[in-house]
Short mmCIF file of C-alpha atoms in Angstrom, two decimals:
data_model
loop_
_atom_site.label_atom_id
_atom_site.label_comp_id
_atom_site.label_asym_id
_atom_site.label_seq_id
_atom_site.Cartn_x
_atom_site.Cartn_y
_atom_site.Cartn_z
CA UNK A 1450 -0.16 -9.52 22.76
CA UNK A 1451 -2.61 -6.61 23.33
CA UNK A 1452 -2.33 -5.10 26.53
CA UNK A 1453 -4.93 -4.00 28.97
CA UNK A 1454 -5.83 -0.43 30.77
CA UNK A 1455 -8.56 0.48 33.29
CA UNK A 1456 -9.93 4.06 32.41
CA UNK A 1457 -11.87 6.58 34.57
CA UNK A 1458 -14.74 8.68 32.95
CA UNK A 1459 -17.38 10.62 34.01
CA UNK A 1460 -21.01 10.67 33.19
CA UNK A 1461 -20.48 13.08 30.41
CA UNK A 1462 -17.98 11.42 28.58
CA UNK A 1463 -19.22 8.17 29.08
CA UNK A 1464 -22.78 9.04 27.84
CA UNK A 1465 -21.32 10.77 24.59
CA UNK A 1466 -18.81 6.73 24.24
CA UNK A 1467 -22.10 5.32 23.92
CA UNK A 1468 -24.14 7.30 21.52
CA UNK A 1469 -20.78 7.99 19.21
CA UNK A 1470 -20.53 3.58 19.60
CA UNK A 1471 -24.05 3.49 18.55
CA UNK A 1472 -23.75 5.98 15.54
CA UNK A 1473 -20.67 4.31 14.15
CA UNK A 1474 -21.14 0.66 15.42
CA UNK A 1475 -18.08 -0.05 17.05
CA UNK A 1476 -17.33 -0.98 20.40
CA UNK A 1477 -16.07 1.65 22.98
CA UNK A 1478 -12.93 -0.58 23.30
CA UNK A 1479 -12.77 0.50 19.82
CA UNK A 1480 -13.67 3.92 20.00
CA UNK A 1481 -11.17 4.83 22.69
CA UNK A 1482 -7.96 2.91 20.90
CA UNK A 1483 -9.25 5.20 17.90
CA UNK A 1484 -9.13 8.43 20.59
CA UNK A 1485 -5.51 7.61 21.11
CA UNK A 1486 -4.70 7.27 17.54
CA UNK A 1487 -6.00 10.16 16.65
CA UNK A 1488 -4.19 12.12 19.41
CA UNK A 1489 -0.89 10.67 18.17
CA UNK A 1490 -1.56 11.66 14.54
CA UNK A 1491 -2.86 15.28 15.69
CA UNK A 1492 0.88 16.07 16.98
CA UNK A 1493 2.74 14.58 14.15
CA UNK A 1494 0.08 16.88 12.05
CA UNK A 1495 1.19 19.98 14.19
CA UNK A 1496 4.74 20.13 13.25
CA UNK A 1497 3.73 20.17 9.76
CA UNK A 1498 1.00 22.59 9.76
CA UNK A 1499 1.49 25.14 7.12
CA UNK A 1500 4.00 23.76 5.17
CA UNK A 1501 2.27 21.13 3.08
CA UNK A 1502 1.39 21.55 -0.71
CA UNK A 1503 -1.52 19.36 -0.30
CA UNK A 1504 -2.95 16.69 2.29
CA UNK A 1505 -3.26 12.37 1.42
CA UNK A 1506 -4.56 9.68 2.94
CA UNK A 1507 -2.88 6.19 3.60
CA UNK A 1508 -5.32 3.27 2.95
CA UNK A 1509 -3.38 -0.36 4.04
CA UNK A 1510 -0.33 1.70 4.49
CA UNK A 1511 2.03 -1.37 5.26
CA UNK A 1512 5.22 -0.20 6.20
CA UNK A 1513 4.81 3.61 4.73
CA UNK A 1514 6.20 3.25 1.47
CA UNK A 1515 3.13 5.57 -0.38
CA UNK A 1516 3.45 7.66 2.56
CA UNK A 1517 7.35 8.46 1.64
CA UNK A 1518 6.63 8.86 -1.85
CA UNK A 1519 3.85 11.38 -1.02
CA UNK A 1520 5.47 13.32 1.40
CA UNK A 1521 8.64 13.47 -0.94
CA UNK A 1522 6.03 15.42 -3.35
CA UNK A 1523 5.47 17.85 -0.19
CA UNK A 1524 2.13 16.15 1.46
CA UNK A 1525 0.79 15.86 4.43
CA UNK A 1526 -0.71 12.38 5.50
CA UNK A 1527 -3.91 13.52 7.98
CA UNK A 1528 -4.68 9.90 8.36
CA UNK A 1529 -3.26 6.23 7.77
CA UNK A 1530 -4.69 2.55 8.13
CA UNK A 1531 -3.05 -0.61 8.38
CA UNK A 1532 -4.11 -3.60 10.15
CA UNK A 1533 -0.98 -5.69 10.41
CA UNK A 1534 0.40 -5.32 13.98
CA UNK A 1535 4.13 -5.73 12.70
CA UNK A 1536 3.60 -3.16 10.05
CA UNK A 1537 2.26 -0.85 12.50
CA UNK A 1538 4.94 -1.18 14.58
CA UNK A 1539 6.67 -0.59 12.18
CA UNK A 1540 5.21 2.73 10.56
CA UNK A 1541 5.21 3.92 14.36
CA UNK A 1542 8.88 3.38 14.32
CA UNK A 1543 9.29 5.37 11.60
CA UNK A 1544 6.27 7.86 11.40
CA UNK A 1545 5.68 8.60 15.09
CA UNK A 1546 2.16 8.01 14.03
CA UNK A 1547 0.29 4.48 14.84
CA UNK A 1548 -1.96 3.71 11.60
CA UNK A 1549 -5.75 2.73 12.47
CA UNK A 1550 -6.37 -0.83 12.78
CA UNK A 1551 -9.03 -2.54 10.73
CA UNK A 1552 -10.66 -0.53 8.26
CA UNK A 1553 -14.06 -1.39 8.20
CA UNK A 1554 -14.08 -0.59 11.29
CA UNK A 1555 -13.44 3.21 10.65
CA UNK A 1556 -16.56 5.64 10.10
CA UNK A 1557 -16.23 6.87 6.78
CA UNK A 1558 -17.40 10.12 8.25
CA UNK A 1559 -14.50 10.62 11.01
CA UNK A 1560 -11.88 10.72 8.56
CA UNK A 1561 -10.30 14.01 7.58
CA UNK A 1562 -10.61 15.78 4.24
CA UNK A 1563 -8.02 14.97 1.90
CA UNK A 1564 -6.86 16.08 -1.82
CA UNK A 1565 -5.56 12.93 -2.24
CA UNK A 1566 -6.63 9.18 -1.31
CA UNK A 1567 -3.57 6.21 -1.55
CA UNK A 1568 -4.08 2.84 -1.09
CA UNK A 1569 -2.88 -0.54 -1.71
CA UNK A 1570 -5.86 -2.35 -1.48
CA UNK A 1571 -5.45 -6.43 -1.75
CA UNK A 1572 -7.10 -8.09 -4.30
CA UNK A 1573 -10.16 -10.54 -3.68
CA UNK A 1574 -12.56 -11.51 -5.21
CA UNK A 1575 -16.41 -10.12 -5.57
CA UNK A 1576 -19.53 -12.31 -4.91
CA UNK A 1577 -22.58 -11.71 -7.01
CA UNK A 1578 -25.05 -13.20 -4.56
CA UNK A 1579 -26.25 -10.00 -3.48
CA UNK A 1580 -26.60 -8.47 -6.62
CA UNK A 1581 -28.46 -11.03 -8.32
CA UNK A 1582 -30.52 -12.02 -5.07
CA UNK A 1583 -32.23 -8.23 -5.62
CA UNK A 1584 -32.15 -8.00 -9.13
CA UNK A 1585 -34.26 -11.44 -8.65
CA UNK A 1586 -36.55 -8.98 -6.53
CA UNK A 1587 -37.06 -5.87 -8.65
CA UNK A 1588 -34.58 -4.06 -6.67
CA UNK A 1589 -32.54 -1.55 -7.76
CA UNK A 1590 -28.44 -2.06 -7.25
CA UNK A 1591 -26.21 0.79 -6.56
CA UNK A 1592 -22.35 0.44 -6.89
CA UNK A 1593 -21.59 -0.11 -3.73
CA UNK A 1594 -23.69 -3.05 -4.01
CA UNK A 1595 -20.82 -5.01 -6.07
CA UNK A 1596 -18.15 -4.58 -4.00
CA UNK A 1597 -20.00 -5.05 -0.32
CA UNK A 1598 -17.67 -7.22 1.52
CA UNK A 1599 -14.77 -6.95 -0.36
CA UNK A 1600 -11.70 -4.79 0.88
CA UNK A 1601 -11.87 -2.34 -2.51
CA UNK A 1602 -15.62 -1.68 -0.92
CA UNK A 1603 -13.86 0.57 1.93
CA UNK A 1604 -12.31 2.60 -0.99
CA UNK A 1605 -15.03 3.01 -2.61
CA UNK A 1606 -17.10 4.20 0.55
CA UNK A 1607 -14.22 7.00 1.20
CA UNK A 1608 -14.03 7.82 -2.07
CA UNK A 1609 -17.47 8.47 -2.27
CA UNK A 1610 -17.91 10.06 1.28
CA UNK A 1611 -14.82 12.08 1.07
CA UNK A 1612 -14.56 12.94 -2.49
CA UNK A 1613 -10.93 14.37 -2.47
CA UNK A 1614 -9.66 15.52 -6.26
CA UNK A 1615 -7.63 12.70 -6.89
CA UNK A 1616 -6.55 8.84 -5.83
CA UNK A 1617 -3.99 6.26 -6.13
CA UNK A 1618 -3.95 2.54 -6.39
CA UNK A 1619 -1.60 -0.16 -6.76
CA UNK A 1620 -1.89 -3.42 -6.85
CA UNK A 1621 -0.26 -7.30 -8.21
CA UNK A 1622 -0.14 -6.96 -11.98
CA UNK A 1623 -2.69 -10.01 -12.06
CA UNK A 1624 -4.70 -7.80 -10.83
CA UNK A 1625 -6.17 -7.37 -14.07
CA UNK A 1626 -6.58 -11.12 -14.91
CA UNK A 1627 -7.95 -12.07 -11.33
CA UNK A 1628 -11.30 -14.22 -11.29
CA UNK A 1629 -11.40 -14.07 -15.25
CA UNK A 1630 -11.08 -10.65 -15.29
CA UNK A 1631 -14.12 -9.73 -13.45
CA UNK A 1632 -12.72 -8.10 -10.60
CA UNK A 1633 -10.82 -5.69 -12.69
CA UNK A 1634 -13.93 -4.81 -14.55
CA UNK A 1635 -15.80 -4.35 -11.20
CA UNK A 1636 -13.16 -2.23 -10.04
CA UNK A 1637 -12.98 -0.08 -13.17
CA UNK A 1638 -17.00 0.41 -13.54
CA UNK A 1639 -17.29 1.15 -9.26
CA UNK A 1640 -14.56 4.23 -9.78
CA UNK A 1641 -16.62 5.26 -13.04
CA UNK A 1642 -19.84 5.31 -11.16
CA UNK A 1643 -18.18 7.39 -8.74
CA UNK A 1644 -17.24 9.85 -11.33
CA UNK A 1645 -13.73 9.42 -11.48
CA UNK A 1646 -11.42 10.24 -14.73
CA UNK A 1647 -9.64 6.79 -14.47
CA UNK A 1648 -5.99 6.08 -15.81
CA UNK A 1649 -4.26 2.82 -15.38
CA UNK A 1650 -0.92 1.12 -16.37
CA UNK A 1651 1.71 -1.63 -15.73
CA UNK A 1652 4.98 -0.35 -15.03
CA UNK A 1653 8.10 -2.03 -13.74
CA UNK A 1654 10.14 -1.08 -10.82
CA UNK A 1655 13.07 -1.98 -12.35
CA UNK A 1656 13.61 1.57 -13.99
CA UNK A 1657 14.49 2.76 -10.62
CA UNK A 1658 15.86 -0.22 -8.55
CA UNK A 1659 17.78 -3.51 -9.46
CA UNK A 1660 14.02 -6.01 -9.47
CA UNK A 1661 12.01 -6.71 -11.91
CA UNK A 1662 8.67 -5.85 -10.45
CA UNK A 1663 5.66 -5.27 -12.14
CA UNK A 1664 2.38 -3.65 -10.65
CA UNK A 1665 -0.85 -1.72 -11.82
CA UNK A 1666 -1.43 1.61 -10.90
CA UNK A 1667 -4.99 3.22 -10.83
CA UNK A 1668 -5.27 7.13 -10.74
CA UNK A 1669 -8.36 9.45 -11.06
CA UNK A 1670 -9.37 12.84 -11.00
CA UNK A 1671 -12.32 14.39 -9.56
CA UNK A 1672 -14.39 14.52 -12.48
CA UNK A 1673 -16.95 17.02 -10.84
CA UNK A 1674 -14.31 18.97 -9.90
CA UNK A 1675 -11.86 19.43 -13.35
CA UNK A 1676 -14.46 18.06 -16.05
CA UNK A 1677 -14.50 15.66 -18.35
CA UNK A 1678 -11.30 16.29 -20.22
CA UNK A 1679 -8.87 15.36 -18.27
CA UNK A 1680 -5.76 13.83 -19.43
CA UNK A 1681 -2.88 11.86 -17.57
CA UNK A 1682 -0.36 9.19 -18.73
CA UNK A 1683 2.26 7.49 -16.92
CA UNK A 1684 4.94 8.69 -18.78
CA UNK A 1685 8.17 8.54 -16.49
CA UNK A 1686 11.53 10.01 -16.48
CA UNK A 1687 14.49 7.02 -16.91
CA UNK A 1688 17.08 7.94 -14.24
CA UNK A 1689 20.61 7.92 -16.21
CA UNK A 1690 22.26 5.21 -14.28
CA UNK A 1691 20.30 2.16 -14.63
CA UNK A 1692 19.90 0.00 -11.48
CA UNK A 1693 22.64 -2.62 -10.75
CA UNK A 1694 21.91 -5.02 -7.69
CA UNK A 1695 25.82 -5.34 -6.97
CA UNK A 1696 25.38 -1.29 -5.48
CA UNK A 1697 22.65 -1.93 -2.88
CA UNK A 1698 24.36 -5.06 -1.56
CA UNK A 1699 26.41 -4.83 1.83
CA UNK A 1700 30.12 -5.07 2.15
CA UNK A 1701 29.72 -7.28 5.00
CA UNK A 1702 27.47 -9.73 5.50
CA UNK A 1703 26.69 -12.34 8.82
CA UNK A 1704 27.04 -15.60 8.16
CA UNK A 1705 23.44 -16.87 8.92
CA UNK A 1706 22.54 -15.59 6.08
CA UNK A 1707 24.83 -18.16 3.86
CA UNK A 1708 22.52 -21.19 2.71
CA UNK A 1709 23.03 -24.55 5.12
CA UNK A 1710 24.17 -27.48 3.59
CA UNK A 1711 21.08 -29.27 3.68
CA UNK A 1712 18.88 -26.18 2.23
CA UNK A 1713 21.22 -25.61 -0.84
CA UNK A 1714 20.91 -29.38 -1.57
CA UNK A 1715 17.32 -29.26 -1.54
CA UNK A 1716 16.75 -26.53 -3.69
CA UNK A 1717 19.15 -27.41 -6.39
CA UNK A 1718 17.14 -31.27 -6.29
CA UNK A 1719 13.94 -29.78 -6.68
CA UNK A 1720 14.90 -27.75 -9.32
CA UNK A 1721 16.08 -30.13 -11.54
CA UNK A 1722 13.19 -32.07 -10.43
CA UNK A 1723 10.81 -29.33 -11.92
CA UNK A 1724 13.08 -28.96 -14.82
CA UNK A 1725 12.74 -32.49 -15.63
CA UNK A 1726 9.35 -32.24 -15.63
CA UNK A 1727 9.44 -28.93 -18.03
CA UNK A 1728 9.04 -26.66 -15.10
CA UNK A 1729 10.91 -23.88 -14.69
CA UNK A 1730 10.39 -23.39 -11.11
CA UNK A 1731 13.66 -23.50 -8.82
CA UNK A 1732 15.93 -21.11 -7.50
CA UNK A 1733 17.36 -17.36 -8.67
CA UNK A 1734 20.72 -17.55 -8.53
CA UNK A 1735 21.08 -13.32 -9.72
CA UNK A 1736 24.14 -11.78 -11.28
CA UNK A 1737 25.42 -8.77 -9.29
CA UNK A 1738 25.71 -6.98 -12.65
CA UNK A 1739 21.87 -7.22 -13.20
CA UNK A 1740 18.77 -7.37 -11.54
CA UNK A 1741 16.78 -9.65 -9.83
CA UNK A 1742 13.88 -11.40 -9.79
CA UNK A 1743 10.23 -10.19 -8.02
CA UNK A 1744 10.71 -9.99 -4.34
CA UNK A 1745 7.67 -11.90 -2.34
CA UNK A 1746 6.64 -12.01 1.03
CA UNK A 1747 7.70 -15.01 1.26
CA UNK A 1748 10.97 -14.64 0.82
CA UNK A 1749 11.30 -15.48 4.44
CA UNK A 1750 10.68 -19.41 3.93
CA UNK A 1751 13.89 -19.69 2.28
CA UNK A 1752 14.92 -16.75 0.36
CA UNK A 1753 15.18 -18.99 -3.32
CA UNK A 1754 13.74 -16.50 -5.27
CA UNK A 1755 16.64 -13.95 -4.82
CA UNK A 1756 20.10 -16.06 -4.19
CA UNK A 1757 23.37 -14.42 -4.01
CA UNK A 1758 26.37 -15.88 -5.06
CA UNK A 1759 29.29 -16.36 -2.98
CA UNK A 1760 33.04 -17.07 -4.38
CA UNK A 1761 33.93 -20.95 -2.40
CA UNK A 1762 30.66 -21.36 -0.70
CA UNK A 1763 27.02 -21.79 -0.79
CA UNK A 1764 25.26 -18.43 -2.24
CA UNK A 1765 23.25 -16.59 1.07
CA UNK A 1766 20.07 -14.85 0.96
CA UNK A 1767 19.53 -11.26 0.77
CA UNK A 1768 19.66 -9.23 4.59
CA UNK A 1769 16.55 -7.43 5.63
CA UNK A 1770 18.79 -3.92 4.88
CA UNK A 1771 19.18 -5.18 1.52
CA UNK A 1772 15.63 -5.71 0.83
CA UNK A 1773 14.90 -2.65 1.63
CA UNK A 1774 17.20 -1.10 -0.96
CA UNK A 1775 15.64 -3.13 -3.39
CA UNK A 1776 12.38 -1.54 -2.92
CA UNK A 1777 14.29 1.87 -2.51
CA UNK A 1778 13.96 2.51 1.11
CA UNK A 1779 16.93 4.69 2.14
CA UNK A 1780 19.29 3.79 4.86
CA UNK A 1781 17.94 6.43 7.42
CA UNK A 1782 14.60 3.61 7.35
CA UNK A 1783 14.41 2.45 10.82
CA UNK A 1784 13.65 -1.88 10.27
CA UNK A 1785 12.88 -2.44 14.05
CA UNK A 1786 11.34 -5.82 13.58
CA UNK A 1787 12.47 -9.62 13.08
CA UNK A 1788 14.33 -10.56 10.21
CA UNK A 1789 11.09 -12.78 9.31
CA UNK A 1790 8.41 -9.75 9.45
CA UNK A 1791 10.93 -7.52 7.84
CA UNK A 1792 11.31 -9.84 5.33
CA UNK A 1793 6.95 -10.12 5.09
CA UNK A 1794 7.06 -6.36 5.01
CA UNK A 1795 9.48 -5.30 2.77
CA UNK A 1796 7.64 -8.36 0.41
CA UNK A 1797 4.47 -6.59 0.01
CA UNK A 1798 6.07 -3.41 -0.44
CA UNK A 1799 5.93 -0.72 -3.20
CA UNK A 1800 8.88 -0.04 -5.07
CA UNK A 1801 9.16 3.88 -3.17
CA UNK A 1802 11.42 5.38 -6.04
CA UNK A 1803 8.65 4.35 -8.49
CA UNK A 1804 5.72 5.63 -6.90
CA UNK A 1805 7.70 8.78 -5.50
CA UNK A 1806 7.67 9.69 -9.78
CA UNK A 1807 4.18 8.52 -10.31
CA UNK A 1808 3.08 10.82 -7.30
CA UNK A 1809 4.88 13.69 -8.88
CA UNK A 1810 2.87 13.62 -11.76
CA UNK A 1811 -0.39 13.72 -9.87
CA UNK A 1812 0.66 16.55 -7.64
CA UNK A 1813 1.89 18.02 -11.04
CA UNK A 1814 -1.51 17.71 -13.14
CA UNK A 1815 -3.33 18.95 -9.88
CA UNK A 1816 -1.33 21.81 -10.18
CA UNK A 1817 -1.67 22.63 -14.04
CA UNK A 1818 -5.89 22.00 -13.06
CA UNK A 1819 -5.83 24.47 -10.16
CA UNK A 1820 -7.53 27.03 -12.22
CA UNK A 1821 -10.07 24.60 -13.26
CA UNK A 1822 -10.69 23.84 -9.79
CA UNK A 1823 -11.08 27.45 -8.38
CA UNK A 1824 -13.53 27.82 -11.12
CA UNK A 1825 -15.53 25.66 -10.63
CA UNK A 1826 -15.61 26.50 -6.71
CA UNK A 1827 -16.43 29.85 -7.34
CA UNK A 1828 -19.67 29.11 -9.63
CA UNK A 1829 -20.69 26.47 -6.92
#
């Protein structure tokens, strides 16, 4: 539950609340929780001053799992938002920074420059109400105008407020297919209109960790800044020892985690249930020499999808630590919540190993355009 505190100002302060609540339209409850935020991020920011190789922003951060991947490249995060009040606690836990809560309520304005913009956006759909409601008047519709209301609208808005050289996005695979494909073409013709080399792919997780996990990633380039000719593919380096889930799984194991009677039962009758009817739905029983199906955030109701086998009982379901490895978290990764959130959070996840080598190859091609850039600053 939120708590409450009682606050002393004076006239000044107060009287500058008000107009900065009436510029940005949020509440001074708002504005003040924001005050504090920011003061926690400013000394995280001061003990890396000066060592950075560039600066990022996290966009529905989640648990931090950009965020590691980014600062593994050498960056800076000089801002992070994430809604979730688990999550949060949980970045805090490990961060020492509390993200920003909801982002449309941040002023596009207040956030920090950045070289590079991260998010995980989720994926909804976009009305055309608006868009046809003024066409149906004359009006002229800008590209913001197809996304208003929808969560990919706040990237656009920073994007185009903040214009930093380069952004990443990830998202469900289905991303692509999602309302008939029209949100992916909305997507794709928003980042154009913003002047944005874009890049995309669907690559699999499972070339760095033991789950077979597919997502699309989105990167651009500052267009305005490097030019039109900018080239990028998603070309990754195969580690040498492919992932097997029988090395992230724990020699010891509580017994709450071992399937009841009555759960095991039920899942092996609906699946041949669902088989009989020419499903295949049903449960993953994995091999420890292989790798495993997609972890979900649901894998909290009853942990089917990943099922480990256990020699003269029923199999168990994977521990919260053990989840984590399967999205590549490292052991030092503080999980300071329920076994139920952490099983939520490491769900909706990124696969960190993944998008640790993706990142490097942004940070590289910024580096082989530097000249470009200075350039280009110069003549402006």
């Amino acid at each position: 539950m939120p708590k409450q505190i009682h606050i002393r100002l004076d006239d000044r302060i107060h009287l500058s609340l008000l107009e900065y609540s009436r510029v940005t339209g949020k509440t001074i409850q708002d504005c003040i929780t924001d005050a504090l935020v920011q003061s926690f991020d400013d000394k995280y920011r001061e003990k890396r001053r000066g060592t950075a190789k560039f600066t990022f922003i996290d966009l529905f951060a989640g648990i931090g799992g950009m965020r590691l991947a980014f600062e593994a490249n050498g960056g800076q995060c000089v801002f992070s938002c994430e809604w979730d009040r688990y999550c949060q606690k949980t970045y805090f836990d490990n961060f020492g920074v509390m993200p920003y809560g909801d982002i449309r309520k941040i002023y596009e304005k207040d956030i920090p420059n950045h070289d590079i913009l991260v998010a995980g956006f989720p994926c909804q759909p976009f009305s055309i109400a608006g868009v046809s409601k003024k066409n149906s008047l004359g009006r002229a519709t800008g590209f913001l105008d197809k996304t208003q209301g929808t969560l990919f609208f706040e990237v656009v808005r920073i994007l185009n407020e903040k214009r930093p050289r380069a952004f990443l996005l990830e998202n469900v695979k289905n991303l692509k297919s999602h309302d008939k494909g029209r949100t992916w073409k909305i997507i794709m013709e928003s980042l154009e209109k913003l002047d944005y080399e874009v890049f995309t792919d669907i690559l699999d997780g499972q070339m760095f960790v033991p789950q077979h996990r597919e997502r699309v990633f989105i990167v651009g380039f500052d267009r305005k800044r490097y030019g039109n000719d900018v080239t990028f593919d998603f070309n990754l380096q195969k580690p040498k020892n492919e992932p097997v889930l029988s090395n992230i799984l724990e020699k010891r194991v509580d017994r709450k985690y071992t399937l009841s009677d009555h759960l095991w039962k039920y899942l092996q009758e609906y699946a041949t249930k669902q088989k009989a009817k020419g499903n295949g739905f049903g449960y993953g029983l994995v091999d420890k020499k292989g790798i495993t199906r997609t972890l979900s955030a649901r894998y909290y109701k009853d942990g089917s999808e990943i099922l480990i086998p256990q020699e003269g009982e029923n199999p168990r379901r994977l521990t919260p630590r053990e989840c984590a490895r399967l999205q590549g978290y490292s052991d030092e990764y503080a999980i300071t919540v329920s076994d139920t959130q952490a099983y939520k959070q490491f769900g909706n996840s990124v696969v960190v190993p993944l998008v640790t080598a993706v990142a490097n190859m942004i940070v590289e091609k910024m580096e082989d355009m530097k000249e470009i850039d200075i350039r280009r600053e110069n003549i402006g």
